[in-house]
């Protein structure tokens, strides 16, 4: 299921969107690794912030390899 832009997702919906287990989502929340906000005691996520976070994760993974390649030259 792909949520429409602007949609607010619950932990379960985010887990489905990312194809991850809800426990993984909670673990990343504890580590402050996901963009999220609370409504009462429940975590919520916007599609836009999660998509930006995912793009940032790809960039940060690619850059260390690039840095090490540049340092070895």
GROMACS .gro file of C-alpha atoms in nm, residues 1-4 7-19 47 51 54:
model
   20
    1UNK     CA    1   0.000   0.000   0.000
    2UNK     CA    2   0.150   0.335  -0.103
    3UNK     CA    3   0.004   0.630   0.091
    4UNK     CA    4  -0.089   0.950  -0.087
    7UNK     CA    5  -0.088   1.156   0.451
    8UNK     CA    6  -0.013   1.096   0.817
    9UNK     CA    7   0.081   0.737   0.895
   10UNK     CA    8   0.074   0.527   1.212
   11UNK     CA    9   0.356   0.292   1.314
   12UNK     CA   10   0.175  -0.001   1.151
   13UNK     CA   11   0.119   0.193   0.827
   14UNK     CA   12   0.482   0.306   0.820
   15UNK     CA   13   0.598  -0.051   0.877
   16UNK     CA   14   0.389  -0.159   0.577
   17UNK     CA   15   0.517   0.135   0.369
   18UNK     CA   16   0.882   0.055   0.449
   19UNK     CA   17   0.825  -0.322   0.446
   47UNK     CA   18   0.503   1.055   0.385
   51UNK     CA   19   1.066   0.997   0.180
   54UNK     CA   20   1.500   0.765   0.291
   0.00000   0.00000   0.00000
